[in-house]
Every structure is written in structure tokens, then in C-alpha cells.
Amino acid sequence: MIFGVIKPYPSPLITGRGIDLDFPLLAGCLALLGLGLVMITSASSEVAAAQSGTPLYHMFRHLVYVLLGLGAGVVTMMVPIATWQRMGFLMLVGAFGLLVLVLVPGIGREVNGSMRWIGFSFFNVQPSEIAKVFVVIYLAGYLVRRQTEVRESWMGFFKPFIVLLPMAGLLLMEPDFGATVVMMGAAAAMLFLGGVGLFRFSLMVVLAVGAVFVLVQAQPYRMARLITFTDPWSDQFGSGYQLTQALIAFGRGEWLGVGLGNSVQKQFYLPEAHTDFVFSVLAEELGVVGSLATVALFLFVTVRSLYIGLWAEKAKQFFAAYMAFGLAFLWIGQFLINIGVNVGLLPTKGLTLPFLSYGGSSLVICCACVGLLLRIEWESRTHLGSEEHEFDESDFAEEPNHGR
């Protein structure tokens, strides 16, 4: 039924010359998905065997999430970018609605002291993952509608924060400090690329740093994390336990690792080994070489996403360009924070690693974002992103130009 609705629209999957995709980006993301499935299987085997009786329990669930994510990517790829632009305000309202619902007792599900999930019978939805993408889409539309105002006036600069600050407040009520930082960081990067002057941008950075300092001081557990991560061995079996176990995993991995499936830290020493700290298990089993290869793969995917935004900007499809930039910065923020936490450069913070960590909401949203980026690249390359363009069969008759 879904495909019957969206089939009339031209898309990278429905052309007269077959599938027409940006294969470098697709290959990079599929490689990360495959690596994630392998590492989830390895990192969760001991916990899954103890909790469910089968070591492959989390692998099967993660495989279902991968299939759902691929389906979400196909659907988003077939929807015109102009449609997302028109739906920007509705998506913003939906984001606020989800973040309010998750805080309602009986609807939101509390895990480890945080109300971050809306529970269903078979799976949980994490509204913050959806909200971050919806904010990017809305802000991209705002930057197009108010481009001159954003670049030349203080009011155009401050208006987005009327929306962003209440949303950040809802995220902090869960609490989800990591998602707040990622969302605000991506929004700040989009505003800068949208033409905000250096002085106003610098002021925003100073205010953001001050706000982070106040938020850290406001909660004792955040201050404890901030102090402990600088010397986790001072409280090795207390607040520094996760980080010390992660660092032991990195140390055991050395250059080439102990071998796939041979991690010791995943055997109930390292908490959340298949979610927030899956990169530590990867480093232990695949070593420095495998870790750097994974980082290089992430770097390729994010840089390619930024280039897709640049190509859309050159094609004068500014909404698509800002959206691509925003999605790329969401990935970059989560990647830097998760890796930074794993290696001890940042305080411990629960934030998934895109494509690799176990978690249905994060994985499905990442795949949907890939679909959006593939759609943006296709529209900018074929110049079919304008709402005024009339489509006919001649648009798809020529051979594709993959000269990028």
C-alpha cells in the first residue's frame, strides 16, 4: 500500500534506467551496518545467554531492526525533498508531542533512572532520536525562508532558539544530556553554514559553554562524572567503573586484537557492552588496526554526507543542502561523543554509536537518514529537486552521470 502511494513520484529506485544511487555513501553505510551486526552478536553473546538462554538473542533482534531500518531508508528515499520541506512545521509539532508523551507516567518507560522510551509490546521508541531529525528538517526550512534575516539581524538569529530551548528543556527532563548536546550542536552548525556572522556565532558558543557549565553544576551525578573521568582509577569500582573497564578493553586489544568473539570484558565486566560501549569491545577484539579502520569508515560516510550537502547547495537546492549538513552533524556529534566516552576523553554519557550500537530507534533513524541523503544527492545530480520541474520519461532516458 505504501509503495502504491509513493510510486507516482520519481525516485532513485524508480527510473527508466534502473537504480540510480550514490553507491559510495550506500556502500559505506552498509559496511557499518554489517560491522555493527557482527559486533552486536559478539558483544552481547554472554549477556544474552545469561538473560534469555540463547547467545544470539540480541543478534536476532538487531537483525530485525536492520531490516526495519532498510525499509525506512527505502521509504524516505522515495519521498520528494519538497514534501519534507512542506511538512517541517508538522514534524516540529510532532517532535514536541513525542517529547512530552515520554514524560507522562504510564506512557514513558523508565530505564536506569531515565524516562527516554515509549514502550510497546515488542519494542521501545526513543523520541529523542526522532526529534533530533525533525528539528534538523524544520531548521533547514527556516534557514531557507528567513535567509536574509538570519544573516543580517539579531532577531533572525535568536528566533530558532525560541523552539530549540524548550525542546532542550524537555530532553533534559528525561534526562538526556547527550541528545541535547548533539541537537544543539547540529543546530549551531546549521546556523553558521546558513550565514550567521562570526560575532553572533562566537557569542552563541560562549553562551552554550556557560549553559553546559551550569547544567553540570546543577546535578551532582554530572559533576561526579566530570571529575571522575579525568582519573577513573581513583574510584575504580565506583563512578569510574565503566571507563576503567573500557580502557582495559582497549589495552587488551593492542595492535591486532584478541580475535573476533574472544573479548573478556564483554563477560559481565563492561556494562552496556553491546550498546554504549560496543566500540570498546571492537577495540579489544580487532585492535588498533580495526578501530582505526572503523573510524576511517565513519569519517568517509560523514564527509560524503557533507559533500552531498555541498552539491545540493551548488545546485541551488538550499533546503536539501541544509538538511544534509544537519544530518551529517548529528552523526558527527554522536560519533565524537561516543568514541570520546569510550577512550576516556569525555565524561561517561549514554549515547549510541550510529549504525553500530544496539538499539532499534537509533538504527532505524540512521537508516532513514541515509535514505534522505541518497534522495538529496539524486535530486541535486539530476536537477529534479525543484517543485516547478515537470517530470516526464525523458528525464530518465539518459545514462546517469556519476562523475563525482
mmCIF file with all atom_site columns, N, CA and C in Angstrom, residues 315-342:
data_model
loop_
_atom_site.group_PDB
_atom_site.id
_atom_site.type_symbol
_atom_site.label_atom_id
_atom_site.label_alt_id
_atom_site.label_comp_id
_atom_site.label_asym_id
_atom_site.label_entity_id
_atom_site.label_seq_id
_atom_site.pdbx_PDB_ins_code
_atom_site.Cartn_x
_atom_site.Cartn_y
_atom_site.Cartn_z
_atom_site.occupancy
_atom_site.B_iso_or_equiv
_atom_site.pdbx_formal_charge
_atom_site.auth_seq_id
_atom_site.auth_comp_id
_atom_site.auth_asym_id
_atom_site.auth_atom_id
_atom_site.pdbx_PDB_model_num
ATOM 1  N N  . ALA A 1 315 ? 23.676 23.206 -6.607 1.00 0.00 ? 315 ALA A N  1
ATOM 2  C CA . ALA A 1 315 ? 22.507 23.066 -7.477 1.00 0.00 ? 315 ALA A CA 1
ATOM 3  C C  . ALA A 1 315 ? 21.382 24.022 -7.072 1.00 0.00 ? 315 ALA A C  1
ATOM 4  N N  . LYS A 1 316 ? 21.677 24.901 -6.090 1.00 0.00 ? 316 LYS A N  1
ATOM 5  C CA . LYS A 1 316 ? 20.720 25.900 -5.586 1.00 0.00 ? 316 LYS A CA 1
ATOM 6  C C  . LYS A 1 316 ? 19.495 25.252 -4.937 1.00 0.00 ? 316 LYS A C  1
ATOM 7  N N  . GLN A 1 317 ? 19.678 24.086 -4.377 1.00 0.00 ? 317 GLN A N  1
ATOM 8  C CA . GLN A 1 317 ? 18.628 23.410 -3.606 1.00 0.00 ? 317 GLN A CA 1
ATOM 9  C C  . GLN A 1 317 ? 19.001 23.569 -2.131 1.00 0.00 ? 317 GLN A C  1
ATOM 10 N N  . PHE A 1 318 ? 18.723 24.749 -1.608 1.00 0.00 ? 318 PHE A N  1
ATOM 11 C CA . PHE A 1 318 ? 19.278 25.137 -0.310 1.00 0.00 ? 318 PHE A CA 1
ATOM 12 C C  . PHE A 1 318 ? 18.647 24.384 0.853  1.00 0.00 ? 318 PHE A C  1
ATOM 13 N N  . PHE A 1 319 ? 17.359 24.097 0.779  1.00 0.00 ? 319 PHE A N  1
ATOM 14 C CA . PHE A 1 319 ? 16.744 23.311 1.853  1.00 0.00 ? 319 PHE A CA 1
ATOM 15 C C  . PHE A 1 319 ? 17.404 21.942 1.954  1.00 0.00 ? 319 PHE A C  1
ATOM 16 N N  . ALA A 1 320 ? 17.572 21.287 0.811  1.00 0.00 ? 320 ALA A N  1
ATOM 17 C CA . ALA A 1 320 ? 18.219 19.979 0.800  1.00 0.00 ? 320 ALA A CA 1
ATOM 18 C C  . ALA A 1 320 ? 19.642 20.077 1.328  1.00 0.00 ? 320 ALA A C  1
ATOM 19 N N  . ALA A 1 321 ? 20.338 21.144 0.970  1.00 0.00 ? 321 ALA A N  1
ATOM 20 C CA . ALA A 1 321 ? 21.721 21.315 1.425  1.00 0.00 ? 321 ALA A CA 1
ATOM 21 C C  . ALA A 1 321 ? 21.791 21.446 2.941  1.00 0.00 ? 321 ALA A C  1
ATOM 22 N N  . TYR A 1 322 ? 20.951 22.314 3.515  1.00 0.00 ? 322 TYR A N  1
ATOM 23 C CA . TYR A 1 322 ? 20.964 22.497 4.970  1.00 0.00 ? 322 TYR A CA 1
ATOM 24 C C  . TYR A 1 322 ? 20.561 21.213 5.691  1.00 0.00 ? 322 TYR A C  1
ATOM 25 N N  . MET A 1 323 ? 19.621 20.486 5.113  1.00 0.00 ? 323 MET A N  1
ATOM 26 C CA . MET A 1 323 ? 19.198 19.235 5.743  1.00 0.00 ? 323 MET A CA 1
ATOM 27 C C  . MET A 1 323 ? 20.335 18.221 5.723  1.00 0.00 ? 323 MET A C  1
ATOM 28 N N  . ALA A 1 324 ? 21.048 18.124 4.615  1.00 0.00 ? 324 ALA A N  1
ATOM 29 C CA . ALA A 1 324 ? 22.187 17.207 4.536  1.00 0.00 ? 324 ALA A CA 1
ATOM 30 C C  . ALA A 1 324 ? 23.264 17.582 5.541  1.00 0.00 ? 324 ALA A C  1
ATOM 31 N N  . PHE A 1 325 ? 23.554 18.883 5.647  1.00 0.00 ? 325 PHE A N  1
ATOM 32 C CA . PHE A 1 325 ? 24.548 19.336 6.625  1.00 0.00 ? 325 PHE A CA 1
ATOM 33 C C  . PHE A 1 325 ? 24.109 18.955 8.041  1.00 0.00 ? 325 PHE A C  1
ATOM 34 N N  . GLY A 1 326 ? 22.829 19.192 8.343  1.00 0.00 ? 326 GLY A N  1
ATOM 35 C CA . GLY A 1 326 ? 22.330 18.906 9.690  1.00 0.00 ? 326 GLY A CA 1
ATOM 36 C C  . GLY A 1 326 ? 22.402 17.435 10.032 1.00 0.00 ? 326 GLY A C  1
ATOM 37 N N  . LEU A 1 327 ? 22.000 16.576 9.096  1.00 0.00 ? 327 LEU A N  1
ATOM 38 C CA . LEU A 1 327 ? 22.060 15.132 9.336  1.00 0.00 ? 327 LEU A CA 1
ATOM 39 C C  . LEU A 1 327 ? 23.501 14.674 9.530  1.00 0.00 ? 327 LEU A C  1
ATOM 40 N N  . ALA A 1 328 ? 24.412 15.221 8.734  1.00 0.00 ? 328 ALA A N  1
ATOM 41 C CA . ALA A 1 328 ? 25.827 14.864 8.879  1.00 0.00 ? 328 ALA A CA 1
ATOM 42 C C  . ALA A 1 328 ? 26.355 15.273 10.245 1.00 0.00 ? 328 ALA A C  1
ATOM 43 N N  . PHE A 1 329 ? 25.971 16.452 10.707 1.00 0.00 ? 329 PHE A N  1
ATOM 44 C CA . PHE A 1 329 ? 26.459 16.921 12.007 1.00 0.00 ? 329 PHE A CA 1
ATOM 45 C C  . PHE A 1 329 ? 25.837 16.133 13.163 1.00 0.00 ? 329 PHE A C  1
ATOM 46 N N  . LEU A 1 330 ? 24.623 15.634 12.989 1.00 0.00 ? 330 LEU A N  1
ATOM 47 C CA . LEU A 1 330 ? 24.061 14.738 14.011 1.00 0.00 ? 330 LEU A CA 1
ATOM 48 C C  . LEU A 1 330 ? 24.927 13.497 14.159 1.00 0.00 ? 330 LEU A C  1
ATOM 49 N N  . TRP A 1 331 ? 25.311 12.903 13.025 1.00 0.00 ? 331 TRP A N  1
ATOM 50 C CA . TRP A 1 331 ? 26.185 11.726 13.062 1.00 0.00 ? 331 TRP A CA 1
ATOM 51 C C  . TRP A 1 331 ? 27.547 12.062 13.664 1.00 0.00 ? 331 TRP A C  1
ATOM 52 N N  . ILE A 1 332 ? 28.108 13.188 13.232 1.00 0.00 ? 332 ILE A N  1
ATOM 53 C CA . ILE A 1 332 ? 29.432 13.580 13.723 1.00 0.00 ? 332 ILE A CA 1
ATOM 54 C C  . ILE A 1 332 ? 29.398 13.782 15.234 1.00 0.00 ? 332 ILE A C  1
ATOM 55 N N  . GLY A 1 333 ? 28.353 14.458 15.733 1.00 0.00 ? 333 GLY A N  1
ATOM 56 C CA . GLY A 1 333 ? 28.244 14.703 17.168 1.00 0.00 ? 333 GLY A CA 1
ATOM 57 C C  . GLY A 1 333 ? 28.149 13.410 17.954 1.00 0.00 ? 333 GLY A C  1
ATOM 58 N N  . GLN A 1 334 ? 27.280 12.501 17.523 1.00 0.00 ? 334 GLN A N  1
ATOM 59 C CA . GLN A 1 334 ? 27.144 11.227 18.236 1.00 0.00 ? 334 GLN A CA 1
ATOM 60 C C  . GLN A 1 334 ? 28.417 10.397 18.161 1.00 0.00 ? 334 GLN A C  1
ATOM 61 N N  . PHE A 1 335 ? 29.052 10.412 17.011 1.00 0.00 ? 335 PHE A N  1
ATOM 62 C CA . PHE A 1 335 ? 30.292 9.659  16.838 1.00 0.00 ? 335 PHE A CA 1
ATOM 63 C C  . PHE A 1 335 ? 31.386 10.190 17.763 1.00 0.00 ? 335 PHE A C  1
ATOM 64 N N  . LEU A 1 336 ? 31.578 11.511 17.784 1.00 0.00 ? 336 LEU A N  1
ATOM 65 C CA . LEU A 1 336 ? 32.638 12.089 18.607 1.00 0.00 ? 336 LEU A CA 1
ATOM 66 C C  . LEU A 1 336 ? 32.383 11.865 20.091 1.00 0.00 ? 336 LEU A C  1
ATOM 67 N N  . ILE A 1 337 ? 31.125 12.019 20.521 1.00 0.00 ? 337 ILE A N  1
ATOM 68 C CA . ILE A 1 337 ? 30.819 11.842 21.942 1.00 0.00 ? 337 ILE A CA 1
ATOM 69 C C  . ILE A 1 337 ? 30.979 10.380 22.344 1.00 0.00 ? 337 ILE A C  1
ATOM 70 N N  . ASN A 1 338 ? 30.446 9.455  21.541 1.00 0.00 ? 338 ASN A N  1
ATOM 71 C CA . ASN A 1 338 ? 30.540 8.041  21.900 1.00 0.00 ? 338 ASN A CA 1
ATOM 72 C C  . ASN A 1 338 ? 31.987 7.569  21.928 1.00 0.00 ? 338 ASN A C  1
ATOM 73 N N  . ILE A 1 339 ? 32.761 7.884  20.904 1.00 0.00 ? 339 ILE A N  1
ATOM 74 C CA . ILE A 1 339 ? 34.166 7.473  20.877 1.00 0.00 ? 339 ILE A CA 1
ATOM 75 C C  . ILE A 1 339 ? 34.936 8.159  21.993 1.00 0.00 ? 339 ILE A C  1
ATOM 76 N N  . GLY A 1 340 ? 34.635 9.455  22.225 1.00 0.00 ? 340 GLY A N  1
ATOM 77 C CA . GLY A 1 340 ? 35.306 10.179 23.300 1.00 0.00 ? 340 GLY A CA 1
ATOM 78 C C  . GLY A 1 340 ? 35.053 9.569  24.665 1.00 0.00 ? 340 GLY A C  1
ATOM 79 N N  . VAL A 1 341 ? 33.824 9.110  24.890 1.00 0.00 ? 341 VAL A N  1
ATOM 80 C CA . VAL A 1 341 ? 33.497 8.450  26.155 1.00 0.00 ? 341 VAL A CA 1
ATOM 81 C C  . VAL A 1 341 ? 34.235 7.124  26.263 1.00 0.00 ? 341 VAL A C  1
ATOM 82 N N  . ASN A 1 342 ? 34.272 6.362  25.181 1.00 0.00 ? 342 ASN A N  1
ATOM 83 C CA . ASN A 1 342 ? 34.908 5.050  25.203 1.00 0.00 ? 342 ASN A CA 1
ATOM 84 C C  . ASN A 1 342 ? 36.403 5.125  25.493 1.00 0.00 ? 342 ASN A C  1
#
